PDB file of C-alpha atoms in Angstrom:
ATOM      1  CA  UNK A  71    -104.346 -68.558   9.189  1.00 43.00           C
ATOM      2  CA  UNK A  72    -104.448 -71.486   7.062  1.00 41.00           C
ATOM      3  CA  UNK A  73    -102.672 -72.460   3.693  1.00 43.00           C
ATOM      4  CA  UNK A  74    -104.407 -71.994   0.425  1.00 48.00           C
ATOM      5  CA  UNK A  75    -103.103 -72.537  -3.204  1.00 51.00           C
ATOM      6  CA  UNK A  76    -104.635 -71.613  -6.440  1.00 53.00           C
ATOM      7  CA  UNK A  77    -103.408 -72.078  -9.940  1.00 46.00           C
ATOM      8  CA  UNK A  78    -104.073 -69.735 -12.669  1.00 46.00           C
ATOM      9  CA  UNK A  79    -107.353 -70.051 -14.563  1.00 39.00           C
ATOM     10  CA  UNK A  80    -105.476 -71.706 -17.456  1.00 34.00           C
ATOM     11  CA  UNK A  81    -104.602 -74.639 -15.064  1.00 36.00           C
ATOM     12  CA  UNK A  82    -108.321 -75.027 -13.871  1.00 29.00           C
ATOM     13  CA  UNK A  83    -107.135 -76.390 -10.532  1.00 28.00           C
ATOM     14  CA  UNK A  84    -108.104 -74.539  -7.442  1.00 28.00           C
ATOM     15  CA  UNK A  85    -107.364 -75.788  -3.810  1.00 28.00           C
ATOM     16  CA  UNK A  86    -109.110 -73.370  -1.660  1.00 31.00           C
ATOM     17  CA  UNK A  87    -108.866 -73.133   2.031  1.00 32.00           C
ATOM     18  CA  UNK A  88    -108.546 -69.437   2.391  1.00 35.00           C
ATOM     19  CA  UNK A  89    -109.053 -67.253   5.539  1.00 37.00           C
ATOM     20  CA  UNK A  90    -111.866 -64.999   5.923  1.00 37.00           C
ATOM     21  CA  UNK A  91    -110.989 -61.270   6.051  1.00 40.00           C
ATOM     22  CA  UNK A  92    -111.624 -59.379   9.188  1.00 37.00           C
ATOM     23  CA  UNK A  93    -115.163 -58.325   9.926  1.00 34.00           C
ATOM     24  CA  UNK A  94    -114.268 -54.735   9.864  1.00 35.00           C
ATOM     25  CA  UNK A  95    -113.879 -54.914   6.043  1.00 35.00           C
ATOM     26  CA  UNK A  96    -117.321 -53.789   4.982  1.00 36.00           C
ATOM     27  CA  UNK A  97    -119.004 -53.787   1.674  1.00 38.00           C
ATOM     28  CA  UNK A  98    -120.493 -50.268   2.127  1.00 43.00           C
ATOM     29  CA  UNK A  99    -118.979 -47.324   0.055  1.00 50.00           C
ATOM     30  CA  UNK A 100    -117.044 -45.689   2.971  1.00 66.00           C
ATOM     31  CA  UNK A 101    -113.253 -46.289   2.538  1.00 73.00           C
ATOM     32  CA  UNK A 102    -111.928 -48.189   5.537  1.00 78.00           C
ATOM     33  CA  UNK A 103    -108.735 -46.839   7.405  1.00 84.00           C
ATOM     34  CA  UNK A 104    -105.823 -48.925   6.192  1.00 88.00           C
ATOM     35  CA  UNK A 105    -104.850 -51.035   9.236  1.00 84.00           C
ATOM     36  CA  UNK A 106    -103.478 -54.466   9.858  1.00 86.00           C
ATOM     37  CA  UNK A 107    -106.776 -56.202   9.635  1.00 87.00           C
ATOM     38  CA  UNK A 108    -108.004 -54.265   6.581  1.00 90.00           C
ATOM     39  CA  UNK A 109    -104.996 -54.877   4.224  1.00 96.00           C
ATOM     40  CA  UNK A 110    -104.028 -57.818   1.980  1.00 98.00           C
ATOM     41  CA  UNK A 111    -100.395 -57.827   0.719  1.00 98.00           C
ATOM     42  CA  UNK A 112     -99.585 -59.000  -2.742  1.00 98.00           C
ATOM     43  CA  UNK A 113     -96.183 -60.203  -3.549  1.00 98.00           C
ATOM     44  CA  UNK A 114     -95.122 -61.126  -7.089  1.00 97.00           C
ATOM     45  CA  UNK A 115     -92.416 -63.845  -7.141  1.00 97.00           C
ATOM     46  CA  UNK A 116     -89.960 -64.964  -9.823  1.00 95.00           C
ATOM     47  CA  UNK A 117     -87.169 -67.203  -8.306  1.00 96.00           C
ATOM     48  CA  UNK A 118     -86.980 -65.455  -4.950  1.00 96.00           C
ATOM     49  CA  UNK A 119     -83.687 -65.640  -3.008  1.00 94.00           C
ATOM     50  CA  UNK A 120     -82.809 -67.271   0.298  1.00 94.00           C
ATOM     51  CA  UNK A 121     -83.797 -64.214   2.279  1.00 95.00           C
ATOM     52  CA  UNK A 122     -87.435 -64.277   0.918  1.00 96.00           C
ATOM     53  CA  UNK A 123     -89.029 -65.866   4.034  1.00 97.00           C
ATOM     54  CA  UNK A 124     -87.552 -63.507   6.572  1.00 96.00           C
ATOM     55  CA  UNK A 125     -88.688 -60.539   4.522  1.00 96.00           C
ATOM     56  CA  UNK A 126     -92.149 -61.958   4.496  1.00 97.00           C
ATOM     57  CA  UNK A 127     -92.085 -62.390   8.148  1.00 97.00           C
ATOM     58  CA  UNK A 128     -91.837 -58.708   8.593  1.00 96.00           C
ATOM     59  CA  UNK A 129     -94.860 -58.153   6.069  1.00 97.00           C
ATOM     60  CA  UNK A 130     -96.929 -60.757   7.829  1.00 97.00           C
ATOM     61  CA  UNK A 131     -96.847 -59.114  11.111  1.00 96.00           C
ATOM     62  CA  UNK A 132     -98.398 -55.811   9.514  1.00 96.00           C
ATOM     63  CA  UNK A 133    -101.361 -57.266   7.317  1.00 97.00           C
ATOM     64  CA  UNK A 134    -104.246 -59.481   7.584  1.00 96.00           C
ATOM     65  CA  UNK A 135    -103.185 -61.846   4.573  1.00 97.00           C
ATOM     66  CA  UNK A 136    -100.417 -62.201   2.160  1.00 98.00           C
ATOM     67  CA  UNK A 137    -101.131 -63.459  -1.431  1.00 98.00           C
ATOM     68  CA  UNK A 138     -98.148 -64.551  -3.510  1.00 98.00           C
ATOM     69  CA  UNK A 139     -98.524 -64.590  -7.317  1.00 98.00           C
ATOM     70  CA  UNK A 140     -95.720 -66.656  -8.652  1.00 97.00           C
ATOM     71  CA  UNK A 141     -94.500 -66.362 -12.231  1.00 95.00           C
ATOM     72  CA  UNK A 142     -93.302 -70.018 -12.641  1.00 93.00           C
ATOM     73  CA  UNK A 143     -90.455 -70.349 -10.012  1.00 96.00           C
ATOM     74  CA  UNK A 144     -88.916 -73.745 -10.011  1.00 95.00           C
ATOM     75  CA  UNK A 145     -86.471 -75.740  -7.871  1.00 96.00           C
ATOM     76  CA  UNK A 146     -85.084 -74.265  -4.651  1.00 97.00           C
ATOM     77  CA  UNK A 147     -86.921 -70.982  -5.174  1.00 97.00           C
ATOM     78  CA  UNK A 148     -90.359 -72.911  -5.448  1.00 97.00           C
ATOM     79  CA  UNK A 149     -89.446 -74.600  -2.028  1.00 97.00           C
ATOM     80  CA  UNK A 150     -88.817 -71.149  -0.577  1.00 97.00           C
ATOM     81  CA  UNK A 151     -92.205 -70.106  -1.560  1.00 98.00           C
ATOM     82  CA  UNK A 152     -93.878 -73.171  -0.067  1.00 97.00           C
ATOM     83  CA  UNK A 153     -92.018 -72.406   3.206  1.00 97.00           C
ATOM     84  CA  UNK A 154     -93.627 -68.977   3.331  1.00 97.00           C
ATOM     85  CA  UNK A 155     -97.164 -70.454   2.500  1.00 97.00           C
ATOM     86  CA  UNK A 156     -96.708 -72.886   5.394  1.00 96.00           C
ATOM     87  CA  UNK A 157     -95.417 -70.396   7.905  1.00 96.00           C
ATOM     88  CA  UNK A 158     -97.693 -67.558   7.263  1.00 96.00           C
ATOM     89  CA  UNK A 159    -100.824 -69.036   5.889  1.00 95.00           C
ATOM     90  CA  UNK A 160    -100.231 -67.334   2.643  1.00 97.00           C
ATOM     91  CA  UNK A 161    -102.595 -67.718  -0.314  1.00 98.00           C
ATOM     92  CA  UNK A 162    -100.680 -68.830  -3.519  1.00 98.00           C
ATOM     93  CA  UNK A 163    -101.501 -68.116  -7.043  1.00 98.00           C
ATOM     94  CA  UNK A 164     -99.311 -70.177  -9.354  1.00 97.00           C
ATOM     95  CA  UNK A 165     -99.011 -68.813 -13.018  1.00 95.00           C
ATOM     96  CA  UNK A 166     -98.398 -71.362 -15.735  1.00 92.00           C
ATOM     97  CA  UNK A 167     -95.579 -69.042 -17.256  1.00 92.00           C
ATOM     98  CA  UNK A 168     -93.819 -65.813 -16.467  1.00 92.00           C
ATOM     99  CA  UNK A 169     -96.645 -63.369 -17.169  1.00 90.00           C
ATOM    100  CA  UNK A 170     -94.863 -60.336 -15.885  1.00 92.00           C
ATOM    101  CA  UNK A 171     -95.690 -57.845 -13.137  1.00 94.00           C
ATOM    102  CA  UNK A 172     -98.782 -56.369 -14.183  1.00 95.00           C
ATOM    103  CA  UNK A 173    -100.920 -59.422 -14.916  1.00 95.00           C
ATOM    104  CA  UNK A 174     -99.605 -60.907 -11.611  1.00 96.00           C
ATOM    105  CA  UNK A 175    -100.563 -57.795  -9.698  1.00 97.00           C
ATOM    106  CA  UNK A 176    -104.124 -57.735 -11.166  1.00 97.00           C
ATOM    107  CA  UNK A 177    -104.694 -61.374 -10.250  1.00 97.00           C
ATOM    108  CA  UNK A 178    -103.737 -60.711  -6.683  1.00 98.00           C
ATOM    109  CA  UNK A 179    -105.815 -57.598  -6.490  1.00 98.00           C
ATOM    110  CA  UNK A 180    -108.799 -59.534  -7.920  1.00 97.00           C
ATOM    111  CA  UNK A 181    -108.415 -62.253  -5.296  1.00 98.00           C
ATOM    112  CA  UNK A 182    -108.283 -59.851  -2.397  1.00 97.00           C
ATOM    113  CA  UNK A 183    -111.267 -58.062  -3.665  1.00 96.00           C
ATOM    114  CA  UNK A 184    -113.144 -61.190  -3.915  1.00 97.00           C
ATOM    115  CA  UNK A 185    -112.388 -61.675  -0.289  1.00 96.00           C
ATOM    116  CA  UNK A 186    -113.707 -58.308   0.707  1.00 94.00           C
ATOM    117  CA  UNK A 187    -110.437 -56.280   1.059  1.00 95.00           C
ATOM    118  CA  UNK A 188    -110.474 -52.596   0.104  1.00 94.00           C
ATOM    119  CA  UNK A 189    -106.708 -52.178   0.439  1.00 97.00           C
ATOM    120  CA  UNK A 190    -103.788 -54.002  -1.025  1.00 98.00           C
ATOM    121  CA  UNK A 191    -100.050 -53.655  -0.232  1.00 98.00           C
ATOM    122  CA  UNK A 192     -98.112 -54.437  -3.362  1.00 98.00           C
ATOM    123  CA  UNK A 193     -94.639 -55.722  -2.908  1.00 97.00           C
ATOM    124  CA  UNK A 194     -91.622 -56.929  -4.818  1.00 94.00           C
ATOM    125  CA  UNK A 195     -90.033 -60.143  -3.688  1.00 95.00           C
ATOM    126  CA  UNK A 196     -86.888 -58.328  -2.615  1.00 92.00           C
ATOM    127  CA  UNK A 197     -88.416 -55.333  -0.757  1.00 93.00           C
ATOM    128  CA  UNK A 198     -87.510 -55.162   2.836  1.00 94.00           C
ATOM    129  CA  UNK A 199     -89.988 -53.273   4.796  1.00 95.00           C
ATOM    130  CA  UNK A 200     -89.704 -51.445   8.170  1.00 95.00           C
ATOM    131  CA  UNK A 201     -91.681 -52.431  11.079  1.00 95.00           C
ATOM    132  CA  UNK A 202     -93.742 -49.297  10.968  1.00 94.00           C
ATOM    133  CA  UNK A 203     -94.446 -49.350   7.136  1.00 95.00           C
ATOM    134  CA  UNK A 204     -98.359 -49.928   7.338  1.00 95.00           C
ATOM    135  CA  UNK A 205     -98.670 -47.707  10.297  1.00 93.00           C
ATOM    136  CA  UNK A 206     -96.836 -44.878   8.479  1.00 92.00           C
ATOM    137  CA  UNK A 207     -98.976 -45.333   5.327  1.00 94.00           C
ATOM    138  CA  UNK A 208    -102.079 -45.195   7.479  1.00 92.00           C
ATOM    139  CA  UNK A 209    -100.979 -42.011   8.882  1.00 90.00           C
ATOM    140  CA  UNK A 210    -100.651 -40.444   5.656  1.00 91.00           C
ATOM    141  CA  UNK A 211    -104.270 -41.613   4.672  1.00 92.00           C
ATOM    142  CA  UNK A 212    -105.710 -40.417   8.004  1.00 88.00           C
ATOM    143  CA  UNK A 213    -104.113 -36.970   7.734  1.00 86.00           C
ATOM    144  CA  UNK A 214    -104.697 -36.076   4.040  1.00 85.00           C
ATOM    145  CA  UNK A 215    -107.488 -33.791   3.163  1.00 84.00           C
ATOM    146  CA  UNK A 216    -108.901 -35.737   0.426  1.00 85.00           C
ATOM    147  CA  UNK A 217    -109.286 -39.401   1.575  1.00 84.00           C
ATOM    148  CA  UNK A 218    -111.913 -40.305  -0.984  1.00 86.00           C
ATOM    149  CA  UNK A 219    -109.435 -39.413  -3.855  1.00 93.00           C
ATOM    150  CA  UNK A 220    -106.464 -41.204  -2.567  1.00 94.00           C
ATOM    151  CA  UNK A 221    -105.737 -44.089  -5.169  1.00 96.00           C
ATOM    152  CA  UNK A 222    -102.078 -44.956  -4.099  1.00 97.00           C
ATOM    153  CA  UNK A 223    -100.012 -44.241  -0.908  1.00 96.00           C
ATOM    154  CA  UNK A 224     -96.457 -45.032  -1.758  1.00 95.00           C
ATOM    155  CA  UNK A 225     -93.569 -45.828   0.654  1.00 94.00           C
ATOM    156  CA  UNK A 226     -90.456 -43.683   0.439  1.00 91.00           C
ATOM    157  CA  UNK A 227     -87.589 -45.951   0.292  1.00 85.00           C
ATOM    158  CA  UNK A 228     -83.771 -46.130   0.954  1.00 81.00           C
ATOM    159  CA  UNK A 229     -81.393 -48.185  -1.383  1.00 70.00           C
ATOM    160  CA  UNK A 230     -78.840 -50.532  -0.145  1.00 60.00           C
ATOM    161  CA  UNK A 231     -76.356 -47.739   0.385  1.00 57.00           C
ATOM    162  CA  UNK A 232     -78.804 -45.905   2.709  1.00 56.00           C
ATOM    163  CA  UNK A 233     -79.808 -43.079   0.265  1.00 62.00           C
ATOM    164  CA  UNK A 234     -83.366 -42.012   0.344  1.00 62.00           C
ATOM    165  CA  UNK A 235     -85.033 -42.011  -2.945  1.00 63.00           C
ATOM    166  CA  UNK A 236     -88.359 -40.786  -4.361  1.00 55.00           C
ATOM    167  CA  UNK A 237     -89.868 -40.785  -7.738  1.00 49.00           C
ATOM    168  CA  UNK A 238     -90.270 -37.147  -8.275  1.00 51.00           C
ATOM    169  CA  UNK A 239     -90.509 -33.948  -6.445  1.00 54.00           C
ATOM    170  CA  UNK A 240     -93.493 -33.704  -4.250  1.00 56.00           C
ATOM    171  CA  UNK A 241     -96.466 -31.415  -4.981  1.00 55.00           C
ATOM    172  CA  UNK A 242     -96.938 -28.664  -2.511  1.00 50.00           C
ATOM    173  CA  UNK A 243    -100.186 -29.309  -0.569  1.00 53.00           C
ATOM    174  CA  UNK A 244    -101.899 -28.788   2.684  1.00 55.00           C
ATOM    175  CA  UNK A 245     -99.236 -29.863   5.244  1.00 52.00           C
ATOM    176  CA  UNK A 246    -100.609 -33.307   6.036  1.00 58.00           C
ATOM    177  CA  UNK A 247     -98.205 -36.134   7.106  1.00 67.00           C
ATOM    178  CA  UNK A 248     -96.951 -37.057   3.720  1.00 82.00           C
ATOM    179  CA  UNK A 249     -96.258 -35.750   0.312  1.00 87.00           C
ATOM    180  CA  UNK A 250     -98.438 -35.648  -2.796  1.00 90.00           C
ATOM    181  CA  UNK A 251     -96.557 -37.132  -5.816  1.00 93.00           C
ATOM    182  CA  UNK A 252     -97.273 -37.693  -9.437  1.00 94.00           C
ATOM    183  CA  UNK A 253     -95.972 -41.145  -9.405  1.00 95.00           C
ATOM    184  CA  UNK A 254     -94.575 -43.540  -6.786  1.00 94.00           C
ATOM    185  CA  UNK A 255     -92.913 -46.979  -6.744  1.00 93.00           C
ATOM    186  CA  UNK A 256     -95.458 -49.702  -6.808  1.00 94.00           C
ATOM    187  CA  UNK A 257     -93.507 -51.784  -4.360  1.00 94.00           C
ATOM    188  CA  UNK A 258     -94.520 -50.801  -0.911  1.00 95.00           C
ATOM    189  CA  UNK A 259     -97.595 -48.899  -2.045  1.00 97.00           C
ATOM    190  CA  UNK A 260    -100.996 -49.244  -0.469  1.00 97.00           C
ATOM    191  CA  UNK A 261    -103.509 -49.431  -3.555  1.00 97.00           C
ATOM    192  CA  UNK A 262    -107.307 -48.595  -3.138  1.00 96.00           C
ATOM    193  CA  UNK A 263    -109.210 -51.504  -4.607  1.00 96.00           C
ATOM    194  CA  UNK A 264    -112.002 -49.016  -5.194  1.00 95.00           C
ATOM    195  CA  UNK A 265    -109.737 -46.854  -7.227  1.00 96.00           C
ATOM    196  CA  UNK A 266    -108.224 -50.070  -9.013  1.00 97.00           C
ATOM    197  CA  UNK A 267    -111.704 -51.018 -10.142  1.00 96.00           C
ATOM    198  CA  UNK A 268    -112.554 -47.608 -11.247  1.00 96.00           C
ATOM    199  CA  UNK A 269    -109.541 -47.111 -13.466  1.00 96.00           C
ATOM    200  CA  UNK A 270    -109.136 -50.683 -14.804  1.00 94.00           C
ATOM    201  CA  UNK A 271    -106.198 -52.208 -13.087  1.00 95.00           C
ATOM    202  CA  UNK A 272    -102.429 -52.354 -14.113  1.00 97.00           C
ATOM    203  CA  UNK A 273    -101.324 -52.262 -17.778  1.00 96.00           C
ATOM    204  CA  UNK A 274    -100.763 -55.715 -18.719  1.00 94.00           C
ATOM    205  CA  UNK A 275     -99.266 -55.143 -22.121  1.00 94.00           C
ATOM    206  CA  UNK A 276     -96.305 -53.371 -20.318  1.00 93.00           C
ATOM    207  CA  UNK A 277     -95.168 -56.768 -18.931  1.00 90.00           C
ATOM    208  CA  UNK A 278     -92.780 -55.087 -16.457  1.00 88.00           C
ATOM    209  CA  UNK A 279     -91.205 -51.559 -15.915  1.00 91.00           C
ATOM    210  CA  UNK A 280     -93.097 -48.342 -15.684  1.00 95.00           C
ATOM    211  CA  UNK A 281     -96.143 -50.320 -14.657  1.00 96.00           C
ATOM    212  CA  UNK A 282     -96.266 -48.063 -11.565  1.00 96.00           C
ATOM    213  CA  UNK A 283     -95.809 -44.780 -13.514  1.00 97.00           C
ATOM    214  CA  UNK A 284     -98.395 -45.481 -15.964  1.00 98.00           C
ATOM    215  CA  UNK A 285    -100.910 -46.533 -13.086  1.00 98.00           C
ATOM    216  CA  UNK A 286    -100.304 -43.485 -11.176  1.00 98.00           C
ATOM    217  CA  UNK A 287    -100.642 -41.084 -14.179  1.00 98.00           C
ATOM    218  CA  UNK A 288    -103.883 -42.807 -15.314  1.00 97.00           C
ATOM    219  CA  UNK A 289    -105.284 -42.513 -11.752  1.00 97.00           C
ATOM    220  CA  UNK A 290    -104.469 -38.838 -11.707  1.00 97.00           C
ATOM    221  CA  UNK A 291    -106.093 -38.424 -15.028  1.00 96.00           C
ATOM    222  CA  UNK A 292    -109.289 -39.833 -13.456  1.00 96.00           C
ATOM    223  CA  UNK A 293    -109.119 -37.304 -10.625  1.00 95.00           C
ATOM    224  CA  UNK A 294    -107.429 -39.543  -8.008  1.00 96.00           C
ATOM    225  CA  UNK A 295    -104.411 -38.408  -5.877  1.00 94.00           C
ATOM    226  CA  UNK A 296    -101.048 -40.075  -5.355  1.00 96.00           C
ATOM    227  CA  UNK A 297     -99.436 -39.873  -1.858  1.00 94.00           C
ATOM    228  CA  UNK A 298     -96.299 -40.921  -0.321  1.00 93.00           C
ATOM    229  CA  UNK A 299     -94.773 -41.192   3.166  1.00 92.00           C
ATOM    230  CA  UNK A 300     -92.230 -38.447   4.095  1.00 87.00           C
ATOM    231  CA  UNK A 301     -89.870 -40.889   5.760  1.00 85.00           C
ATOM    232  CA  UNK A 302     -88.391 -43.950   4.145  1.00 88.00           C
ATOM    233  CA  UNK A 303     -90.080 -47.259   5.299  1.00 92.00           C
ATOM    234  CA  UNK A 304     -88.558 -49.837   3.202  1.00 93.00           C
ATOM    235  CA  UNK A 305     -85.365 -50.735   1.645  1.00 88.00           C
ATOM    236  CA  UNK A 306     -85.789 -51.121  -2.232  1.00 77.00           C
ATOM    237  CA  UNK A 307     -82.995 -51.479  -4.819  1.00 68.00           C
ATOM    238  CA  UNK A 308     -84.019 -51.490  -8.492  1.00 71.00           C
ATOM    239  CA  UNK A 309     -81.790 -53.643 -10.562  1.00 63.00           C
ATOM    240  CA  UNK A 310     -78.368 -54.591  -9.105  1.00 71.00           C
ATOM    241  CA  UNK A 311     -76.967 -51.070  -8.092  1.00 68.00           C
ATOM    242  CA  UNK A 312     -73.209 -50.340  -7.715  1.00 75.00           C
ATOM    243  CA  UNK A 313     -71.555 -47.154  -6.459  1.00 71.00           C
ATOM    244  CA  UNK A 314     -68.695 -45.247  -8.475  1.00 72.00           C
ATOM    245  CA  UNK A 315     -66.745 -42.103  -8.132  1.00 76.00           C
ATOM    246  CA  UNK A 316     -67.318 -39.509 -10.908  1.00 76.00           C
ATOM    247  CA  UNK A 317     -65.199 -36.368 -10.299  1.00 77.00           C
ATOM    248  CA  UNK A 318     -66.157 -35.184  -6.770  1.00 79.00           C
ATOM    249  CA  UNK A 319     -69.475 -37.177  -6.568  1.00 77.00           C
ATOM    250  CA  UNK A 320     -70.413 -40.810  -5.515  1.00 79.00           C
ATOM    251  CA  UNK A 321     -72.998 -41.863  -8.109  1.00 72.00           C
ATOM    252  CA  UNK A 322     -74.911 -45.137  -8.516  1.00 76.00           C
ATOM    253  CA  UNK A 323     -75.975 -47.158 -11.662  1.00 74.00           C
ATOM    254  CA  UNK A 324     -78.730 -49.851 -11.682  1.00 72.00           C
ATOM    255  CA  UNK A 325     -76.938 -52.520 -13.918  1.00 77.00           C
ATOM    256  CA  UNK A 326     -80.412 -53.498 -15.443  1.00 81.00           C
ATOM    257  CA  UNK A 327     -80.276 -56.612 -17.723  1.00 90.00           C
ATOM    258  CA  UNK A 328     -80.483 -56.253 -21.520  1.00 93.00           C
ATOM    259  CA  UNK A 329     -84.097 -57.184 -21.395  1.00 92.00           C
ATOM    260  CA  UNK A 330     -84.952 -54.849 -18.687  1.00 92.00           C
ATOM    261  CA  UNK A 331     -83.271 -52.063 -20.615  1.00 93.00           C
ATOM    262  CA  UNK A 332     -85.725 -52.910 -23.697  1.00 95.00           C
ATOM    263  CA  UNK A 333     -88.854 -52.893 -21.606  1.00 95.00           C
ATOM    264  CA  UNK A 334     -87.787 -49.630 -19.821  1.00 95.00           C
ATOM    265  CA  UNK A 335     -86.960 -47.862 -23.123  1.00 95.00           C
ATOM    266  CA  UNK A 336     -90.345 -49.083 -24.795  1.00 97.00           C
ATOM    267  CA  UNK A 337     -92.693 -48.347 -22.056  1.00 97.00           C
ATOM    268  CA  UNK A 338     -91.048 -45.077 -21.096  1.00 97.00           C
ATOM    269  CA  UNK A 339     -91.504 -44.026 -24.772  1.00 97.00           C
ATOM    270  CA  UNK A 340     -95.099 -44.934 -24.586  1.00 97.00           C
ATOM    271  CA  UNK A 341     -95.541 -42.949 -21.526  1.00 97.00           C
ATOM    272  CA  UNK A 342     -93.870 -39.997 -22.976  1.00 96.00           C
ATOM    273  CA  UNK A 343     -96.107 -40.201 -26.046  1.00 96.00           C
ATOM    274  CA  UNK A 344     -99.194 -40.453 -24.119  1.00 96.00           C
ATOM    275  CA  UNK A 345     -98.726 -37.951 -21.332  1.00 97.00           C
ATOM    276  CA  UNK A 346     -96.685 -35.201 -22.849  1.00 96.00           C
ATOM    277  CA  UNK A 347     -99.682 -32.883 -22.922  1.00 95.00           C
ATOM    278  CA  UNK A 348    -101.345 -34.306 -19.861  1.00 95.00           C
ATOM    279  CA  UNK A 349     -98.286 -34.229 -17.443  1.00 96.00           C
ATOM    280  CA  UNK A 350     -95.711 -32.136 -19.196  1.00 96.00           C
ATOM    281  CA  UNK A 351     -93.565 -31.520 -16.233  1.00 95.00           C
ATOM    282  CA  UNK A 352     -93.473 -34.959 -15.094  1.00 94.00           C
ATOM    283  CA  UNK A 353     -92.519 -36.004 -18.670  1.00 96.00           C
ATOM    284  CA  UNK A 354     -89.675 -33.540 -18.844  1.00 95.00           C
ATOM    285  CA  UNK A 355     -88.426 -34.494 -15.470  1.00 93.00           C
ATOM    286  CA  UNK A 356     -88.586 -38.217 -16.346  1.00 93.00           C
ATOM    287  CA  UNK A 357     -86.731 -37.755 -19.666  1.00 95.00           C
ATOM    288  CA  UNK A 358     -83.830 -35.914 -17.849  1.00 93.00           C
ATOM    289  CA  UNK A 359     -83.517 -38.538 -15.304  1.00 89.00           C
ATOM    290  CA  UNK A 360     -83.624 -41.212 -17.804  1.00 90.00           C
ATOM    291  CA  UNK A 361     -81.005 -39.505 -19.929  1.00 92.00           C
ATOM    292  CA  UNK A 362     -78.635 -39.591 -16.830  1.00 89.00           C
ATOM    293  CA  UNK A 363     -79.129 -43.303 -16.361  1.00 88.00           C
ATOM    294  CA  UNK A 364     -77.980 -43.809 -19.993  1.00 91.00           C
ATOM    295  CA  UNK A 365     -74.801 -41.886 -19.438  1.00 90.00           C
ATOM    296  CA  UNK A 366     -74.076 -43.780 -16.455  1.00 86.00           C
ATOM    297  CA  UNK A 367     -74.710 -47.046 -18.316  1.00 88.00           C
ATOM    298  CA  UNK A 368     -72.102 -45.942 -20.929  1.00 90.00           C
ATOM    299  CA  UNK A 369     -69.568 -45.050 -18.203  1.00 90.00           C
ATOM    300  CA  UNK A 370     -69.814 -47.847 -15.770  1.00 89.00           C
ATOM    301  CA  UNK A 371     -71.928 -50.905 -16.988  1.00 80.00           C
ATOM    302  CA  UNK A 372     -70.982 -54.024 -18.694  1.00 88.00           C
ATOM    303  CA  UNK A 373     -72.621 -55.243 -22.050  1.00 94.00           C
ATOM    304  CA  UNK A 374     -72.878 -51.651 -22.986  1.00 93.00           C
ATOM    305  CA  UNK A 375     -73.464 -52.194 -26.740  1.00 96.00           C
ATOM    306  CA  UNK A 376     -76.119 -54.897 -26.243  1.00 96.00           C
ATOM    307  CA  UNK A 377     -77.909 -52.697 -23.763  1.00 94.00           C
ATOM    308  CA  UNK A 378     -77.772 -49.590 -26.030  1.00 95.00           C
ATOM    309  CA  UNK A 379     -79.212 -51.764 -28.906  1.00 96.00           C
ATOM    310  CA  UNK A 380     -81.983 -52.930 -26.637  1.00 94.00           C
ATOM    311  CA  UNK A 381     -82.620 -49.275 -25.680  1.00 94.00           C
ATOM    312  CA  UNK A 382     -82.940 -48.272 -29.214  1.00 95.00           C
ATOM    313  CA  UNK A 383     -85.125 -51.209 -30.192  1.00 95.00           C
ATOM    314  CA  UNK A 384     -87.354 -50.490 -27.231  1.00 95.00           C
ATOM    315  CA  UNK A 385     -87.679 -46.760 -28.247  1.00 96.00           C
ATOM    316  CA  UNK A 386     -88.652 -47.778 -31.823  1.00 96.00           C
ATOM    317  CA  UNK A 387     -91.279 -50.210 -30.532  1.00 95.00           C
ATOM    318  CA  UNK A 388     -92.590 -47.923 -28.140  1.00 95.00           C
ATOM    319  CA  UNK A 389     -92.713 -45.125 -30.852  1.00 95.00           C
ATOM    320  CA  UNK A 390     -94.731 -47.577 -33.043  1.00 93.00           C
ATOM    321  CA  UNK A 391     -96.975 -48.667 -30.163  1.00 91.00           C
ATOM    322  CA  UNK A 392     -95.871 -52.292 -30.269  1.00 91.00           C
ATOM    323  CA  UNK A 393     -96.216 -53.981 -27.071  1.00 89.00           C
ATOM    324  CA  UNK A 394     -96.570 -57.541 -27.969  1.00 82.00           C
ATOM    325  CA  UNK A 395     -92.908 -57.982 -28.904  1.00 63.00           C
ATOM    326  CA  UNK A 396     -90.748 -59.102 -26.038  1.00 55.00           C
ATOM    327  CA  UNK A 397     -86.903 -59.937 -25.538  1.00 48.00           C
ATOM    328  CA  UNK A 398     -86.223 -63.575 -24.685  1.00 45.00           C
TER     329      UNK A 398
END
């Protein structure tokens, strides 16, 4: 593989030396099986840490190409990204500013589509993948009874404490080697480029948080299915989780920043408003889960007052449909 760097369209500078996807990626309408040579990984970066290159090495062994979409990292973090580009022939898209997760993912998928890829593996910069992630995702696709309807195949995950997590309870279906879900985490998910084109990509006005939930719910509203591996195939830790004792139980809280609390509240409120009648059980479960996180915030996190104010402001903006307002 060879290095390739591309700036965002606003910069008007493109340095292309991109590898050609495997010949097995055809332009016909049949959905190709997810495999090493048919998948392009998309990693959105914003000041990645010192372990970034090692994590990308695990990814590079399982896909044909990696695309990094960077939201204006600088200094040592920018050098770490360049190291990955040089080591693994990664295609790099440089945004002029921090545009958030959804616009960056959309840019990555559009590039992958232009190269003929029909599957993309979306990843956060801090996700640690298992060696069998792609093969496990492919098994779920091969064994499911509705391949043409599969929009997203998500990865079950473990947090840093070894606890397996999933976004909601699985839907009972057919006995294939996976679970049908209503939503999955976008990190560690195989996304069908055909479905992406059909339903319109990730919702850019969300900026960050709930982008995965919104995409999955919208895909389901268009008749697509959301699947997930049964076994955890990655380590993923939203926020900066810590463990605490509460009575006889060990519980975890995310310690999200003040700005993340705003975006979570705002975008969650929008989802509840838009999907209460379409996905009522998901909405009820989501509200209950979110309420528990607020209780843990009040009990164990720092900056409680500021975070609660951000939560209230986010709820108000979400209820009013205001998505152009951000938190500095």
